[in-house]
Short mmCIF file of C-alpha atoms and ligand atoms in Angstrom, two decimals:
data_model
loop_
_atom_site.label_atom_id
_atom_site.label_comp_id
_atom_site.label_asym_id
_atom_site.label_seq_id
_atom_site.Cartn_x
_atom_site.Cartn_y
_atom_site.Cartn_z
CA MET A 1 185.42 -111.32 64.98
CA ARG A 2 187.55 -108.82 63.10
CA ALA A 3 187.05 -105.23 64.16
CA THR A 4 186.45 -102.87 61.26
CA HIS A 5 186.48 -99.14 60.97
CA GLU A 6 182.85 -98.18 61.41
CA LEU A 7 183.27 -94.46 61.32
CA THR A 8 180.08 -92.94 62.55
CA LEU A 9 181.18 -89.35 62.44
CA PRO A 10 179.04 -86.85 64.25
CA VAL A 11 179.62 -84.32 61.47
CA PRO A 12 177.71 -83.72 58.24
CA THR A 13 179.58 -84.33 55.01
CA PRO A 14 181.47 -81.42 53.45
CA GLY A 15 179.35 -79.12 51.38
CA THR A 16 176.29 -79.55 53.57
CA ASN A 17 174.25 -76.44 53.09
CA VAL A 18 174.36 -74.70 56.43
CA ALA A 19 173.53 -71.07 56.94
CA PHE A 20 176.64 -69.82 58.66
CA ASP A 21 177.48 -66.13 58.63
CA VAL A 22 181.22 -66.22 59.20
CA ASP A 23 181.61 -62.45 58.69
CA ARG A 24 179.21 -61.85 61.54
CA VAL A 25 180.95 -64.40 63.74
CA ARG A 26 184.34 -62.79 63.10
CA LYS A 27 183.08 -59.46 64.47
CA ASP A 28 182.83 -61.14 67.88
CA PHE A 29 186.61 -61.75 67.97
CA PRO A 30 188.49 -58.45 68.44
CA LEU A 31 191.94 -59.99 68.06
CA LEU A 32 191.20 -61.10 64.50
CA ARG A 33 190.98 -57.47 63.34
CA GLN A 34 194.69 -56.78 63.71
CA GLN A 35 197.50 -56.67 61.18
CA VAL A 36 200.73 -58.62 61.59
CA HIS A 37 203.88 -57.49 59.71
CA GLY A 38 201.61 -55.10 57.78
CA LYS A 39 199.32 -57.93 56.58
CA PRO A 40 195.85 -58.87 57.83
CA LEU A 41 196.23 -61.57 60.47
CA VAL A 42 195.30 -65.06 59.29
CA TYR A 43 195.08 -67.05 62.51
CA LEU A 44 195.42 -70.76 61.77
CA ASP A 45 196.88 -71.96 65.07
CA ASN A 46 193.60 -72.85 66.73
CA ALA A 47 194.73 -76.28 67.90
CA ALA A 48 197.34 -74.54 70.08
CA THR A 49 194.78 -72.13 71.48
CA SER A 50 191.56 -70.53 70.27
CA GLN A 51 190.85 -66.81 70.18
CA LYS A 52 188.31 -65.33 72.58
CA PRO A 53 185.00 -63.70 71.72
CA GLN A 54 184.22 -60.28 73.24
CA VAL A 55 181.62 -61.83 75.53
CA VAL A 56 184.30 -63.94 77.25
CA ILE A 57 186.62 -60.93 77.60
CA ASP A 58 183.73 -58.87 79.02
CA THR A 59 182.75 -61.64 81.43
CA LEU A 60 186.30 -61.77 82.83
CA THR A 61 186.41 -57.98 83.22
CA ARG A 62 182.98 -57.87 84.86
CA TYR A 63 183.90 -60.70 87.19
CA TYR A 64 186.94 -58.84 88.50
CA ALA A 65 185.20 -55.43 88.47
CA GLU A 66 181.97 -56.51 90.17
CA GLU A 67 182.00 -60.02 91.60
CA ASN A 68 185.52 -60.94 92.68
CA SER A 69 185.58 -62.83 95.95
CA ASN A 70 186.55 -66.30 97.18
CA VAL A 71 184.09 -69.15 96.72
CA HIS A 72 182.56 -71.70 99.12
CA ARG A 73 183.99 -69.79 102.09
CA GLY A 74 182.47 -66.44 102.95
CA VAL A 75 178.94 -65.72 104.09
CA HIS A 76 179.04 -62.21 102.64
CA PHE A 77 177.20 -61.00 99.56
CA LEU A 78 180.15 -61.04 97.16
CA SER A 79 181.33 -64.48 98.17
CA GLU A 80 177.85 -65.85 97.62
CA ARG A 81 177.67 -64.14 94.25
CA ALA A 82 181.06 -65.52 93.15
CA THR A 83 180.05 -68.99 94.38
CA GLU A 84 176.81 -68.78 92.40
CA ALA A 85 178.67 -67.77 89.23
CA HIS A 86 181.25 -70.53 89.78
CA GLU A 87 178.63 -73.23 90.27
CA ALA A 88 176.47 -71.93 87.40
CA ALA A 89 179.48 -72.50 85.12
CA ARG A 90 179.73 -76.06 86.39
CA ALA A 91 176.10 -76.58 85.43
CA ASN A 92 176.93 -75.15 81.97
CA VAL A 93 179.75 -77.64 81.53
CA ARG A 94 177.47 -80.48 82.63
CA ARG A 95 174.95 -79.54 79.92
CA PHE A 96 177.73 -79.04 77.36
CA LEU A 97 179.01 -82.61 77.84
CA ASN A 98 175.60 -84.02 78.75
CA ALA A 99 177.06 -85.42 81.97
CA ALA A 100 174.47 -87.00 84.25
CA ASP A 101 175.33 -84.87 87.29
CA THR A 102 177.32 -81.74 88.21
CA ARG A 103 179.16 -83.89 90.78
CA GLU A 104 180.90 -85.48 87.79
CA VAL A 105 182.39 -82.18 86.58
CA ILE A 106 185.75 -81.38 88.19
CA PHE A 107 187.58 -78.12 87.54
CA VAL A 108 191.27 -78.63 86.80
CA ARG A 109 193.96 -76.53 85.10
CA GLY A 110 193.55 -78.19 81.72
CA ALA A 111 193.51 -81.47 79.83
CA THR A 112 197.03 -82.24 81.08
CA GLU A 113 196.10 -81.92 84.74
CA GLY A 114 192.91 -83.94 84.19
CA ILE A 115 194.88 -86.87 82.78
CA ASN A 116 197.50 -86.65 85.54
CA LEU A 117 194.74 -86.63 88.14
CA VAL A 118 193.26 -89.86 86.78
CA ALA A 119 196.68 -91.53 86.35
CA GLN A 120 197.71 -90.65 89.90
CA SER A 121 194.43 -91.12 91.73
CA TYR A 122 192.74 -93.97 89.83
CA GLY A 123 196.00 -95.45 88.55
CA ARG A 124 197.86 -95.60 91.83
CA THR A 125 194.99 -97.40 93.55
CA HIS A 126 193.98 -99.79 90.77
CA ILE A 127 197.06 -100.57 88.66
CA LYS A 128 199.25 -103.44 89.84
CA PRO A 129 202.56 -104.94 88.64
CA GLY A 130 202.11 -106.69 85.27
CA ASP A 131 198.88 -104.82 84.44
CA GLU A 132 198.67 -103.22 81.01
CA ILE A 133 197.52 -99.77 79.95
CA ILE A 134 196.64 -99.14 76.30
CA ILE A 135 197.12 -95.85 74.49
CA SER A 136 197.37 -95.11 70.75
CA TRP A 137 200.32 -94.09 68.60
CA MET A 138 198.80 -90.67 67.97
CA GLU A 139 198.60 -89.46 71.57
CA HIS A 140 199.74 -86.03 72.69
CA HIS A 141 202.58 -86.26 75.23
CA SER A 142 199.98 -85.39 77.90
CA ASN A 143 198.35 -88.75 77.31
CA ILE A 144 201.63 -90.69 77.15
CA VAL A 145 203.92 -89.44 79.90
CA PRO A 146 201.50 -89.65 82.88
CA TRP A 147 200.83 -93.31 82.00
CA GLN A 148 204.54 -94.01 81.53
CA MET A 149 205.21 -92.52 84.96
CA LEU A 150 202.48 -94.68 86.46
CA CYS A 151 203.78 -97.81 84.72
CA GLU A 152 207.28 -97.12 85.97
CA ASP A 153 206.00 -96.68 89.50
CA LYS A 154 203.80 -99.75 89.49
CA GLY A 155 205.72 -102.16 87.27
CA ALA A 156 202.90 -102.01 84.74
CA VAL A 157 203.27 -102.12 80.95
CA LEU A 158 202.27 -99.51 78.36
CA ARG A 159 200.83 -100.94 75.12
CA VAL A 160 200.45 -98.82 72.01
CA ILE A 161 197.86 -99.25 69.23
CA PRO A 162 199.62 -98.78 65.88
CA ILE A 163 198.24 -96.49 63.17
CA ASN A 164 198.18 -96.79 59.37
CA ASP A 165 199.71 -94.45 56.78
CA ASP A 166 196.57 -92.29 56.77
CA GLY A 167 196.81 -91.82 60.53
CA GLU A 168 193.96 -94.14 61.55
CA VAL A 169 194.16 -96.53 64.50
CA LEU A 170 194.29 -100.21 63.53
CA LEU A 171 191.25 -101.62 65.25
CA ASP A 172 192.18 -105.25 64.77
CA GLU A 173 195.53 -104.54 66.49
CA TYR A 174 193.63 -102.81 69.28
CA GLU A 175 191.44 -105.86 69.65
CA ARG A 176 194.56 -108.04 69.91
CA LEU A 177 196.03 -105.79 72.59
CA LEU A 178 192.88 -105.95 74.74
CA THR A 179 193.54 -108.93 77.03
CA PRO A 180 192.74 -109.88 80.63
CA ARG A 181 195.94 -108.00 81.55
CA THR A 182 194.49 -104.71 80.23
CA LYS A 183 193.36 -102.52 83.10
CA PHE A 184 192.95 -99.09 81.47
CA VAL A 185 192.60 -97.49 78.03
CA ALA A 186 193.43 -93.81 77.36
CA LEU A 187 192.71 -92.44 73.88
CA VAL A 188 192.74 -89.17 72.07
CA HIS A 189 189.31 -88.26 70.66
CA VAL A 190 190.75 -86.01 67.91
CA SER A 191 194.48 -86.02 67.14
CA ASN A 192 196.18 -82.62 67.35
CA ALA A 193 198.98 -83.62 64.96
CA LEU A 194 196.90 -85.44 62.33
CA GLY A 195 193.31 -84.28 62.77
CA THR A 196 192.05 -87.88 62.90
CA ILE A 197 188.69 -88.32 64.60
CA ASN A 198 189.01 -91.68 66.30
CA PRO A 199 186.08 -94.14 66.32
CA VAL A 200 185.97 -93.75 70.07
CA LYS A 201 182.45 -95.04 70.66
CA GLN A 202 183.37 -98.34 69.09
CA MET A 203 186.72 -98.42 70.91
CA ILE A 204 184.99 -97.79 74.25
CA GLU A 205 182.52 -100.61 73.57
CA MET A 206 185.43 -102.94 72.80
CA ALA A 207 187.17 -102.04 76.09
CA HIS A 208 183.96 -102.27 78.10
CA ARG A 209 183.33 -105.80 76.82
CA GLN A 210 186.47 -106.66 78.83
CA ARG A 211 185.35 -104.42 81.73
CA VAL A 212 188.20 -101.99 81.09
CA PRO A 213 187.58 -98.29 81.83
CA VAL A 214 188.37 -95.67 79.17
CA LEU A 215 189.59 -92.08 79.39
CA LEU A 216 189.18 -89.81 76.37
CA ASP A 217 191.43 -86.83 75.75
CA GLY A 218 188.99 -84.36 74.22
CA ALA A 219 191.36 -81.38 74.02
CA GLN A 220 190.94 -81.14 70.22
CA ALA A 221 187.37 -82.38 70.05
CA VAL A 222 185.06 -80.24 72.15
CA ALA A 223 185.39 -77.05 70.08
CA HIS A 224 184.72 -78.91 66.84
CA LEU A 225 182.20 -81.72 67.45
CA PRO A 226 179.18 -82.20 69.67
CA VAL A 227 180.33 -84.39 72.58
CA ASP A 228 177.91 -86.41 74.70
CA VAL A 229 179.73 -88.34 77.41
CA GLN A 230 176.71 -90.48 78.24
CA GLU A 231 176.21 -91.46 74.63
CA LEU A 232 179.93 -92.25 74.25
CA ASP A 233 179.82 -94.03 77.60
CA CYS A 234 183.41 -92.98 78.36
CA ASP A 235 184.45 -93.26 81.99
CA PHE A 236 186.59 -90.11 81.99
CA TYR A 237 186.80 -87.17 79.57
CA VAL A 238 189.18 -84.21 79.73
CA PHE A 239 189.49 -80.90 77.90
CA SER A 240 191.11 -77.46 78.25
CA GLY A 241 189.15 -74.22 78.42
CA HIS A 242 191.59 -72.24 76.29
CA LYS A 243 190.91 -74.39 73.21
CA VAL A 244 187.14 -73.76 73.44
CA LEU A 245 187.22 -69.95 73.43
CA GLY A 246 187.76 -69.79 77.20
CA PRO A 247 190.66 -68.60 79.37
CA THR A 248 193.94 -70.43 79.93
CA GLY A 249 194.56 -72.24 83.21
CA ILE A 250 191.13 -73.84 83.44
CA GLY A 251 189.95 -77.20 82.19
CA ILE A 252 187.57 -80.03 82.87
CA LEU A 253 187.81 -83.58 84.08
CA TYR A 254 184.53 -85.43 83.66
CA GLY A 255 184.35 -88.75 85.47
CA LYS A 256 181.51 -91.16 86.12
CA ALA A 257 180.43 -90.66 89.72
CA ASP A 258 180.96 -94.28 90.76
CA PHE A 259 184.60 -94.09 89.63
CA LEU A 260 185.22 -90.69 91.24
CA GLU A 261 183.60 -91.81 94.50
CA ARG A 262 186.06 -94.70 94.77
CA MET A 263 189.14 -92.61 93.94
CA PRO A 264 191.32 -90.93 96.60
CA PRO A 265 191.90 -87.16 96.39
CA TYR A 266 194.65 -85.98 94.06
CA GLN A 267 195.77 -83.06 96.21
CA GLY A 268 195.12 -82.10 99.81
CA GLY A 269 194.23 -78.64 101.12
CA GLY A 270 191.35 -76.27 101.67
CA ASP A 271 187.89 -76.97 100.26
CA MET A 272 188.46 -80.70 99.69
CA ILE A 273 187.74 -81.62 103.31
CA LEU A 274 184.70 -82.00 105.57
CA SER A 275 186.70 -81.98 108.80
CA VAL A 276 190.35 -82.04 109.84
CA THR A 277 191.98 -83.14 113.07
CA PHE A 278 195.59 -84.18 113.48
CA GLU A 279 194.35 -87.73 113.82
CA LYS A 280 192.02 -87.90 110.83
CA THR A 281 190.74 -85.91 107.88
CA ARG A 282 187.34 -86.57 106.32
CA TYR A 283 187.21 -85.71 102.65
CA ASN A 284 184.55 -83.58 101.02
CA THR A 285 181.88 -84.93 98.69
CA LEU A 286 182.11 -84.77 94.89
CA PRO A 287 183.17 -82.72 93.05
CA TYR A 288 184.99 -80.76 95.80
CA LYS A 289 187.05 -83.76 96.93
CA PHE A 290 189.19 -83.16 93.82
CA GLU A 291 189.32 -79.35 94.02
CA ALA A 292 191.86 -78.49 96.70
CA GLY A 293 192.66 -74.80 97.23
CA THR A 294 191.19 -71.62 95.79
CA PRO A 295 190.11 -72.43 92.25
CA HIS A 296 190.63 -70.32 89.12
CA ILE A 297 187.27 -68.65 89.71
CA ALA A 298 187.56 -66.10 86.90
CA GLY A 299 188.66 -68.88 84.55
CA VAL A 300 185.65 -70.98 85.51
CA VAL A 301 183.26 -68.08 84.94
CA GLY A 302 184.96 -67.23 81.63
CA LEU A 303 184.72 -70.85 80.51
CA GLY A 304 181.00 -70.81 81.31
CA ALA A 305 180.58 -67.77 79.05
CA ALA A 306 182.62 -69.43 76.28
CA ILE A 307 180.41 -72.51 76.39
CA ASP A 308 177.27 -70.37 76.28
CA TYR A 309 178.64 -68.60 73.22
CA LEU A 310 179.58 -71.85 71.45
CA GLN A 311 176.20 -73.38 72.17
CA GLY A 312 174.52 -70.22 70.93
CA ILE A 313 176.03 -70.95 67.52
CA GLY A 314 175.59 -74.71 67.86
CA LEU A 315 178.24 -77.41 67.63
CA ASP A 316 176.41 -79.11 64.75
CA ARG A 317 176.60 -75.97 62.63
CA ILE A 318 180.22 -75.37 63.65
CA ALA A 319 181.15 -78.94 62.72
CA ALA A 320 179.40 -78.71 59.35
CA TYR A 321 181.02 -75.37 58.51
CA GLU A 322 184.47 -76.58 59.54
CA GLN A 323 184.11 -79.75 57.45
CA GLY A 324 183.51 -77.53 54.42
CA LEU A 325 186.58 -75.44 55.30
CA LEU A 326 188.69 -78.57 55.79
CA ALA A 327 187.69 -79.95 52.39
CA TYR A 328 188.48 -76.61 50.77
CA GLY A 329 191.84 -76.29 52.59
CA THR A 330 192.75 -79.87 51.65
CA ASP A 331 192.18 -79.00 47.97
CA VAL A 332 194.24 -75.80 48.26
CA LEU A 333 197.19 -77.62 49.82
CA SER A 334 196.96 -80.73 47.63
CA ALA A 335 197.40 -78.53 44.54
CA ILE A 336 200.83 -77.34 45.75
CA PRO A 337 203.72 -79.30 44.15
CA GLY A 338 206.03 -81.02 46.65
CA LEU A 339 203.57 -80.71 49.54
CA ARG A 340 202.78 -83.87 51.50
CA LEU A 341 199.83 -83.93 53.85
CA ILE A 342 200.49 -85.84 57.07
CA GLY A 343 197.16 -87.17 58.28
CA THR A 344 194.65 -88.21 55.65
CA ALA A 345 192.19 -90.20 57.74
CA ARG A 346 188.64 -90.71 56.47
CA GLY A 347 187.24 -88.88 59.48
CA LYS A 348 189.12 -85.68 60.23
CA ALA A 349 188.64 -82.45 62.13
CA GLY A 350 190.17 -79.18 60.89
CA VAL A 351 193.89 -79.94 61.06
CA LEU A 352 196.13 -79.61 58.00
CA SER A 353 199.58 -80.95 58.91
CA PHE A 354 202.09 -80.95 56.07
CA VAL A 355 205.73 -81.07 55.02
CA LEU A 356 207.39 -79.51 51.98
CA GLU A 357 210.20 -81.22 50.14
CA GLY A 358 213.54 -79.67 51.12
CA ILE A 359 212.16 -77.00 53.49
CA HIS A 360 212.15 -77.41 57.26
CA ALA A 361 208.80 -76.88 58.96
CA HIS A 362 210.23 -74.05 61.10
CA ASP A 363 211.34 -72.18 57.97
CA ILE A 364 207.85 -72.58 56.52
CA GLY A 365 206.41 -71.18 59.75
CA THR A 366 208.73 -68.17 59.64
CA VAL A 367 207.95 -67.30 56.02
CA LEU A 368 204.22 -67.69 56.64
CA ASP A 369 204.46 -65.43 59.68
CA GLN A 370 205.97 -62.71 57.48
CA GLN A 371 202.80 -63.00 55.37
CA GLY A 372 200.60 -62.57 58.46
CA VAL A 373 199.72 -66.28 58.52
CA ALA A 374 200.03 -67.87 61.98
CA ILE A 375 200.53 -71.63 61.99
CA ARG A 376 202.47 -73.99 64.27
CA ALA A 377 205.65 -75.77 63.24
CA GLY A 378 207.29 -78.58 65.20
CA HIS A 379 206.40 -81.95 66.67
CA HIS A 380 203.18 -80.65 68.25
CA CYS A 381 203.97 -82.53 71.49
CA ALA A 382 203.33 -85.75 69.58
CA MET A 383 206.86 -86.95 68.83
CA PRO A 384 205.84 -90.61 68.22
CA VAL A 385 203.58 -89.39 65.39
CA MET A 386 206.54 -87.66 63.76
CA GLN A 387 208.61 -90.84 64.10
CA ARG A 388 205.76 -92.90 62.61
CA PHE A 389 205.67 -90.70 59.51
CA GLY A 390 209.45 -90.37 59.29
CA VAL A 391 209.55 -86.58 59.60
CA PRO A 392 211.25 -84.42 62.23
CA ALA A 393 208.41 -81.93 62.32
CA THR A 394 205.39 -80.71 60.38
CA ALA A 395 203.85 -77.35 59.62
CA ARG A 396 200.29 -77.34 60.92
CA ALA A 397 197.39 -75.11 60.02
CA SER A 398 194.48 -75.71 62.37
CA LEU A 399 191.01 -74.33 61.78
CA ALA A 400 188.22 -72.76 63.77
CA PHE A 401 184.72 -71.72 62.77
CA TYR A 402 185.83 -68.07 62.46
CA ASN A 403 188.24 -68.93 59.64
CA THR A 404 187.31 -68.35 56.01
CA ARG A 405 188.05 -69.83 52.61
CA GLY A 406 189.81 -66.54 51.79
CA GLU A 407 192.21 -67.23 54.65
CA LEU A 408 192.94 -70.69 53.26
CA ASP A 409 193.71 -69.06 49.90
CA ALA A 410 196.12 -66.75 51.78
CA LEU A 411 197.70 -69.84 53.37
CA GLY A 412 198.16 -71.39 49.92
CA ARG A 413 199.77 -68.19 48.54
CA ALA A 414 202.10 -67.93 51.55
CA ILE A 415 203.23 -71.56 51.11
CA ARG A 416 203.94 -70.98 47.42
CA LYS A 417 205.98 -67.93 48.44
CA ALA A 418 208.02 -70.10 50.86
CA ILE A 419 208.69 -72.59 48.05
CA GLU A 420 209.83 -69.73 45.79
CA LEU A 421 212.16 -68.33 48.46
CA PHE A 422 213.81 -71.68 49.22
CA SER A 423 214.11 -72.97 45.64
N1 C6P B 501 197.89 -79.33 72.23
C1 C6P B 501 198.72 -78.12 70.30
O1 C6P B 501 199.24 -77.13 69.76
P1 C6P B 501 196.84 -78.43 77.70
O2 C6P B 501 198.26 -78.00 77.46
O3 C6P B 501 196.69 -79.20 79.00
O4 C6P B 501 195.85 -77.32 77.53
O5 C6P B 501 196.48 -79.46 76.52
C2 C6P B 501 197.29 -80.57 76.29
C3 C6P B 501 196.80 -81.35 75.13
C4 C6P B 501 196.29 -82.62 75.34
N2 C6P B 501 195.81 -83.35 74.34
C5 C6P B 501 195.79 -82.91 73.08
C6 C6P B 501 195.22 -83.77 72.00
C7 C6P B 501 196.29 -81.64 72.78
O6 C6P B 501 196.26 -81.21 71.52
C8 C6P B 501 196.84 -80.85 73.83
C9 C6P B 501 197.44 -79.50 73.55
C10 C6P B 501 198.41 -78.05 71.78
O7 C6P B 501 198.45 -79.13 69.67
C11 C6P B 501 199.59 -77.57 72.57
S1 C6P B 501 200.91 -78.73 72.56
#
């Protein structure tokens, strides 16, 4: 049977009439009020990191001012309070992802550490010489290099699903790559360089038919789409707190309990043990087995507040609003002569990657910055994507629900100014 692209996107079509008061939302983000080079800031670098609402900033301040203590250790009042706040945030994350159990929610430093944890812990125990691991051509380096390192170590082979000129995975090629040698699949949910929303549910089903576990890199998904790990049936899911309005240095690895139970610890140290003697150490239960050392408690608490805030608005409404913005931004950019959009998949999240004839992406970024418009220029830690499209780099505007159509007009004006300056 030939696999086809059955894109069942969890987002309403552009133009859906959703009541979304962006001016009100923007008031929650103090950083957005500033001027840059004498111009109002237009922050369009949300794929790199999101801005933080006041409630997250206040939560961090209150944590350090009133609750700071170490967790899972002390019997005193403050330690119990910090532990409660820490574990309440874990429960928040469980609800956010609709994980079955809080034991399946592991705090890590970010998406990168989550993937490395799985590659080292699951990979080192289960991957053998000659086994194959499948990734796609549009992975971030975080979902390439850890698997390359594992393959090198184990004598395993990395297989890559090719993509078409729109930046969509070729499902029939994927089907061909899935063989009895395949032992793991690791896929990006939403591409940071192209914006493509991959048909991950279908791709997971295809892998599971061969009894192959799947990890999803959700770094660019969770702030833009509702994610339900049970509905997707992924075996692992990772994301970073700083891209979902939370602090840096904190992230999530979700894993199905039966996988996590069978995996050895990633790091050794305090908190991940039940008992230690020089002869033998007994490891702690989930999720603590994977959380050695003092965690980033403030980060965890801040992430909990960020998730509360996001859910207060609702991921469905955010997704619908951003789809409207993306359609508008696509029209603005498509009207600019000499501009080529890189990433034109049928299902996309709010990423507008582009190149301009005769102008290097870094020069575009510099001119835009002078106009107060913050974008990212470069390879976006996805060098194979650049090679696939035959460009050294792209300029990338990436959207969040606090962006406006007016800001996309400002982006368009700033790009036209760059063209003028370099012509
Ligand atoms: N992408 C971007 O500007 P960390 O660094 O661990 O928080 O996230 C890594 C990561 C993993 N997967 C995807 C799809 C990502 O987009 C990122 C981070 C940023 O696109 C910084 S390179």
